[in-house]
Amino acid sequence: MPKTSITPITVPHIQARKNTNDYLVMLTAYDAPTAKLADAAGVDILLVGDSVGMVVLGYEDTLSVQVEDIAHHTAAVSRAKPNALIVADLPWMSYHLSPEDTVKNAAQLIRAGAAAVKLEGGTPARVKMIQALVDAEIPVMGHIGLTPQSKNAMGGFKVQAKTAEAARQLTEHAKAVEYSGCFSVVLEGIPATVAKHITNQLNIPTIGIGAGPDCDGQVLVFHDLLQFGTGQSPKFVRSYENLGERATAGIKKFVEDVKSGSFPSGNESYKLDEGEASLLEP
Ligand code: KIV
């Protein structure tokens, strides 16, 4: 059902959705028009994800994305003045070196217009950074499971927590993320049973991507959802449109019209007053 409220969505609103069956909807957005479209459709959270590196900037993975890239895209999303909460991704190496460095980088994203940041991992090293951010009153969304920034350490984009022991460890990471002060956590690329178990164990909302139906919300990448310039989508994606096909068909027609001379028409051209036209050199 479309949202009727015009009250901007805040971090406490998101926290209050735990165990309400009012599932959270998060979608990535990287610029003003995508933010406006998603906001008008009733999305709760706009994630300026580091997936921007892969779906917009053409990188093979997210590791090349810099804080400045996310700040640039966050500012564009923010200029759309959405009702949805804006969460910006801390890119790789922006929260790994020291708590001071982490807070400084996150502040850059908050100043660009985000209300919260997201970072990947639940190990003690990450917990320290989450606590520093929360101490600086920067709300943090966690992200565990298949964390794309760990691509090299994981040996690729692979489903995680596939054994009982790995699931137990991941549950510990989830609890650490909650304990350190995150207001919600993304569960990515894990078996549905494990996501359900973690969701039941936590008091903060879980938002799943490739984590089955039993999370407190779901997130997808804008370009996957609408098949816009992406190739083969992963198994967990449901595509609701094929904008890529429609865009290519539209552009093909433009190419044909230019080549045949039918574009632009007289109606699509500016006119010079007849008197002025008569004064032109032949
Ligand atoms: O960067 C991103 O788009 C993400 C989502 C896939 C959760 O982190």
Short mmCIF file of C-alpha atoms and ligand atoms in Angstrom, two decimals:
data_model
loop_
_atom_site.label_atom_id
_atom_site.label_comp_id
_atom_site.label_asym_id
_atom_site.label_seq_id
_atom_site.Cartn_x
_atom_site.Cartn_y
_atom_site.Cartn_z
CA MET A 1 0.00 0.00 0.00
CA PRO A 2 1.46 3.43 -0.81
CA LYS A 3 2.64 5.53 2.11
CA THR A 4 0.23 8.26 3.12
CA SER A 5 2.32 9.89 5.85
CA ILE A 6 4.59 12.76 4.95
CA THR A 7 6.57 12.51 8.19
CA PRO A 8 10.19 11.79 7.29
CA ILE A 9 11.27 8.30 8.34
CA THR A 10 13.85 8.32 11.13
CA VAL A 11 16.13 5.77 12.78
CA PRO A 12 13.71 5.30 15.73
CA HIS A 13 10.88 4.61 13.24
CA ILE A 14 12.98 1.82 11.72
CA GLN A 15 13.83 0.36 15.14
CA ALA A 16 10.15 0.38 16.11
CA ARG A 17 9.28 -1.86 13.16
CA LYS A 18 10.91 -4.93 14.82
CA ASN A 19 8.37 -7.74 15.31
CA THR A 20 5.49 -5.70 13.87
CA ASN A 21 5.04 -7.68 10.61
CA ASP A 22 5.19 -4.26 8.93
CA TYR A 23 8.12 -5.38 6.79
CA LEU A 24 10.82 -2.81 6.03
CA VAL A 25 11.57 -2.06 2.38
CA MET A 26 15.01 -0.79 1.45
CA LEU A 27 16.22 -0.06 -2.08
CA THR A 28 19.50 1.32 -3.34
CA ALA A 29 19.44 4.80 -4.89
CA TYR A 30 22.41 6.65 -6.33
CA ASP A 31 20.98 9.87 -7.73
CA ALA A 32 18.05 12.29 -7.46
CA PRO A 33 15.72 10.68 -10.03
CA THR A 34 16.09 7.13 -8.65
CA ALA A 35 15.59 8.50 -5.12
CA LYS A 36 12.38 10.28 -6.20
CA LEU A 37 11.03 7.17 -7.94
CA ALA A 38 11.75 4.89 -4.97
CA ASP A 39 10.40 7.40 -2.47
CA ALA A 40 7.18 7.89 -4.43
CA ALA A 41 6.71 4.10 -4.45
CA GLY A 42 6.80 3.93 -0.64
CA VAL A 43 10.31 2.64 0.04
CA ASP A 44 11.31 3.12 3.72
CA ILE A 45 15.09 3.32 3.36
CA LEU A 46 17.21 4.56 0.45
CA LEU A 47 20.62 2.93 0.58
CA VAL A 48 23.43 4.75 -1.20
CA GLY A 49 25.24 1.44 -1.48
CA ASP A 50 28.81 0.89 -2.58
CA SER A 51 27.14 -1.31 -5.21
CA VAL A 52 27.18 2.03 -7.09
CA GLY A 53 30.71 0.97 -8.05
CA MET A 54 29.43 -2.09 -9.91
CA VAL A 55 26.04 -1.01 -11.27
CA VAL A 56 26.80 2.62 -12.16
CA LEU A 57 30.57 3.16 -12.28
CA GLY A 58 31.42 -0.09 -14.11
CA TYR A 59 33.87 -1.67 -11.63
CA GLU A 60 34.15 -5.47 -11.24
CA ASP A 61 33.60 -5.23 -7.48
CA THR A 62 33.04 -2.63 -4.74
CA LEU A 63 36.66 -2.31 -3.65
CA SER A 64 37.50 0.69 -5.83
CA VAL A 65 34.74 2.87 -4.36
CA GLN A 66 35.97 5.83 -2.28
CA VAL A 67 34.29 7.89 0.45
CA GLU A 68 34.14 10.81 -2.03
CA ASP A 69 32.12 8.66 -4.48
CA ILE A 70 29.55 7.78 -1.82
CA ALA A 71 29.42 11.40 -0.61
CA HIS A 72 28.82 12.60 -4.19
CA HIS A 73 25.93 10.15 -4.72
CA THR A 74 24.51 10.71 -1.22
CA ALA A 75 24.30 14.45 -1.88
CA ALA A 76 22.39 13.77 -5.11
CA VAL A 77 19.93 11.45 -3.31
CA SER A 78 19.54 13.98 -0.51
CA ARG A 79 18.70 16.78 -2.98
CA ALA A 80 15.59 14.76 -3.93
CA LYS A 81 14.36 15.48 -0.36
CA PRO A 82 12.94 11.99 0.14
CA ASN A 83 10.65 10.98 2.96
CA ALA A 84 12.66 7.75 3.24
CA LEU A 85 15.65 7.41 5.55
CA ILE A 86 18.95 7.86 3.69
CA VAL A 87 21.67 5.37 4.66
CA ALA A 88 25.13 5.69 3.08
CA ASP A 89 27.65 2.86 2.75
CA LEU A 90 31.09 3.26 4.26
CA PRO A 91 33.30 1.90 1.48
CA TRP A 92 36.19 -0.53 1.86
CA MET A 93 39.14 0.84 3.90
CA SER A 94 37.12 3.78 5.23
CA TYR A 95 36.44 2.09 8.60
CA HIS A 96 39.39 -0.29 8.94
CA LEU A 97 42.29 1.87 10.12
CA SER A 98 41.21 3.63 13.32
CA PRO A 99 38.08 4.82 15.12
CA GLU A 100 39.09 8.45 14.43
CA ASP A 101 39.45 7.80 10.72
CA THR A 102 36.12 5.93 10.71
CA VAL A 103 34.22 8.74 12.43
CA LYS A 104 35.77 11.34 10.12
CA ASN A 105 34.77 9.38 7.01
CA ALA A 106 31.26 8.76 8.31
CA ALA A 107 30.87 12.47 9.14
CA GLN A 108 31.60 13.26 5.49
CA LEU A 109 28.61 11.08 4.49
CA ILE A 110 26.34 12.58 7.15
CA ARG A 111 27.29 16.08 5.96
CA ALA A 112 26.43 14.97 2.41
CA GLY A 113 22.89 14.22 3.57
CA ALA A 114 22.80 10.68 5.02
CA ALA A 115 21.01 10.06 8.33
CA ALA A 116 23.00 6.90 9.03
CA VAL A 117 25.88 4.83 7.67
CA LYS A 118 26.28 1.12 6.97
CA LEU A 119 29.41 -0.97 7.39
CA GLU A 120 30.26 -4.62 6.83
CA GLY A 121 31.31 -7.24 9.38
CA GLY A 122 30.75 -8.31 12.97
CA THR A 123 34.24 -9.19 14.23
CA PRO A 124 35.75 -7.43 17.30
CA ALA A 125 37.68 -5.10 14.95
CA ARG A 126 34.41 -3.93 13.40
CA VAL A 127 32.63 -3.71 16.75
CA LYS A 128 35.24 -1.16 17.89
CA MET A 129 34.46 1.05 14.89
CA ILE A 130 30.68 0.72 15.32
CA GLN A 131 31.02 1.79 18.96
CA ALA A 132 33.11 4.85 17.97
CA LEU A 133 30.43 5.88 15.47
CA VAL A 134 27.59 5.38 17.94
CA ASP A 135 29.58 7.39 20.52
CA ALA A 136 29.76 10.18 17.93
CA GLU A 137 25.95 9.87 17.57
CA ILE A 138 26.14 8.55 14.04
CA PRO A 139 23.52 5.81 13.63
CA VAL A 140 24.94 2.60 12.14
CA MET A 141 23.35 -0.19 10.13
CA GLY A 142 25.33 -3.44 10.28
CA HIS A 143 25.85 -5.85 7.38
CA ILE A 144 26.91 -9.48 7.85
CA GLY A 145 26.96 -12.77 5.91
CA LEU A 146 28.10 -12.42 2.31
CA THR A 147 29.85 -9.07 2.69
CA PRO A 148 30.99 -8.02 -0.81
CA GLN A 149 33.96 -6.02 0.52
CA SER A 150 35.35 -9.36 1.85
CA LYS A 151 35.34 -10.81 -1.68
CA ASN A 152 39.06 -11.65 -1.63
CA ALA A 153 39.03 -13.09 1.89
CA MET A 154 35.93 -15.18 1.10
CA GLY A 155 37.29 -16.38 -2.25
CA GLY A 156 34.48 -14.73 -4.23
CA PHE A 157 30.84 -13.79 -3.78
CA LYS A 158 29.81 -17.01 -2.00
CA VAL A 159 26.81 -17.91 0.16
CA GLN A 160 27.93 -17.90 3.82
CA ALA A 161 26.97 -19.81 6.99
CA LYS A 162 26.39 -23.10 5.21
CA THR A 163 27.36 -25.26 8.19
CA ALA A 164 25.95 -25.29 11.73
CA GLU A 165 29.31 -24.05 13.07
CA ALA A 166 29.47 -21.18 10.56
CA ALA A 167 25.84 -20.30 11.36
CA ARG A 168 26.67 -20.25 15.09
CA GLN A 169 29.62 -17.91 14.43
CA LEU A 170 27.49 -15.63 12.26
CA THR A 171 24.85 -15.48 15.02
CA GLU A 172 27.62 -14.32 17.39
CA HIS A 173 28.57 -11.60 14.89
CA ALA A 174 24.92 -10.54 14.67
CA LYS A 175 24.68 -10.27 18.45
CA ALA A 176 27.95 -8.30 18.58
CA VAL A 177 26.63 -5.88 15.96
CA GLU A 178 23.47 -5.38 18.01
CA TYR A 179 25.39 -5.08 21.28
CA SER A 180 27.72 -2.45 19.79
CA GLY A 181 24.75 -0.22 18.99
CA CYS A 182 23.61 -0.82 15.39
CA PHE A 183 19.95 0.10 14.86
CA SER A 184 19.41 -2.62 12.24
CA VAL A 185 21.45 -5.14 10.29
CA VAL A 186 21.55 -6.40 6.71
CA LEU A 187 21.79 -10.19 6.35
CA GLU A 188 23.18 -11.03 2.92
CA GLY A 189 23.66 -14.33 1.10
CA ILE A 190 22.89 -16.85 3.84
CA PRO A 191 20.47 -19.79 4.08
CA ALA A 192 16.90 -18.77 4.95
CA THR A 193 16.92 -20.93 8.11
CA VAL A 194 20.01 -19.13 9.43
CA ALA A 195 18.47 -15.71 8.70
CA LYS A 196 15.28 -16.74 10.52
CA HIS A 197 17.32 -17.94 13.52
CA ILE A 198 19.31 -14.67 13.66
CA THR A 199 16.15 -12.57 13.23
CA ASN A 200 14.58 -14.39 16.18
CA GLN A 201 17.68 -13.84 18.31
CA LEU A 202 17.94 -10.06 17.78
CA ASN A 203 16.00 -7.08 19.10
CA ILE A 204 16.95 -4.93 16.10
CA PRO A 205 15.37 -5.34 12.64
CA THR A 206 17.11 -7.57 10.12
CA ILE A 207 16.94 -6.64 6.44
CA GLY A 208 17.59 -9.54 4.08
CA ILE A 209 19.08 -9.84 0.62
CA GLY A 210 19.39 -13.44 -0.52
CA ALA A 211 18.47 -14.43 3.03
CA GLY A 212 14.92 -15.79 2.62
CA PRO A 213 11.53 -14.49 3.71
CA ASP A 214 11.84 -14.44 7.51
CA CYS A 215 13.78 -11.19 8.00
CA ASP A 216 12.13 -7.99 9.26
CA GLY A 217 12.60 -6.41 5.83
CA GLN A 218 14.11 -6.87 2.39
CA VAL A 219 16.56 -4.90 0.26
CA LEU A 220 17.40 -5.08 -3.45
CA VAL A 221 19.63 -3.13 -5.80
CA PHE A 222 17.59 -0.66 -7.92
CA HIS A 223 19.19 -1.78 -11.20
CA ASP A 224 18.54 -5.50 -10.45
CA LEU A 225 14.91 -4.90 -9.47
CA LEU A 226 14.24 -3.13 -12.78
CA GLN A 227 16.81 -4.96 -15.00
CA PHE A 228 18.44 -1.71 -15.93
CA GLY A 229 21.87 -2.23 -17.43
CA THR A 230 22.72 -5.30 -15.37
CA GLY A 231 23.45 -8.70 -16.90
CA GLN A 232 22.42 -12.02 -15.36
CA SER A 233 20.95 -11.38 -11.89
CA PRO A 234 21.65 -13.59 -8.88
CA LYS A 235 19.06 -16.25 -7.87
CA PHE A 236 17.61 -14.12 -5.06
CA VAL A 237 16.63 -11.18 -7.31
CA ARG A 238 13.06 -10.78 -8.49
CA SER A 239 12.94 -8.38 -11.43
CA TYR A 240 9.74 -6.38 -11.67
CA GLU A 241 10.46 -4.61 -14.96
CA ASN A 242 12.86 -4.81 -17.88
CA LEU A 243 13.90 -1.18 -18.24
CA GLY A 244 17.08 -2.24 -20.05
CA GLU A 245 15.12 -3.80 -22.93
CA ARG A 246 12.71 -0.86 -23.09
CA ALA A 247 15.55 1.68 -23.02
CA THR A 248 17.44 -0.04 -25.86
CA ALA A 249 14.25 -0.21 -27.94
CA GLY A 250 13.66 3.53 -27.39
CA ILE A 251 17.25 4.48 -28.23
CA LYS A 252 17.16 2.27 -31.38
CA LYS A 253 14.13 4.22 -32.59
CA PHE A 254 16.01 7.51 -31.98
CA VAL A 255 18.99 6.18 -34.01
CA GLU A 256 16.63 5.20 -36.87
CA ASP A 257 14.84 8.56 -36.83
CA VAL A 258 18.10 10.55 -36.94
CA LYS A 259 19.48 8.39 -39.75
CA SER A 260 16.26 8.64 -41.78
CA GLY A 261 16.07 12.43 -41.27
CA SER A 262 12.67 12.24 -39.52
CA PHE A 263 14.08 13.71 -36.29
CA PRO A 264 13.77 16.56 -35.51
CA SER A 265 10.48 17.56 -37.12
CA GLY A 266 9.34 21.15 -37.65
CA ASN A 267 7.46 21.00 -34.33
CA GLU A 268 10.66 20.00 -32.59
CA SER A 269 12.61 22.97 -34.04
CA TYR A 270 12.73 26.68 -33.06
CA LYS A 271 11.40 29.14 -35.62
CA LEU A 272 12.93 32.42 -36.80
CA ASP A 273 10.48 35.24 -37.47
CA GLU A 274 9.78 35.46 -41.25
CA GLY A 275 10.92 39.09 -41.42
CA GLU A 276 14.21 38.20 -39.76
CA ALA A 277 14.61 35.15 -42.01
CA SER A 278 14.31 37.37 -45.11
CA LEU A 279 17.31 39.42 -43.90
CA LEU A 280 19.58 36.38 -43.77
CA GLU A 281 22.30 36.08 -46.41
CA PRO A 282 21.11 33.66 -49.14
O1 KIV B 1 25.89 -1.78 -1.62
C1 KIV B 1 24.77 -2.31 -1.60
O2 KIV B 1 23.95 -2.15 -2.51
C2 KIV B 1 24.44 -3.14 -0.44
C3 KIV B 1 23.17 -3.93 -0.50
C4 KIV B 1 23.28 -5.03 -1.46
C5 KIV B 1 22.74 -4.38 0.85
O3 KIV B 1 25.18 -3.18 0.49
#
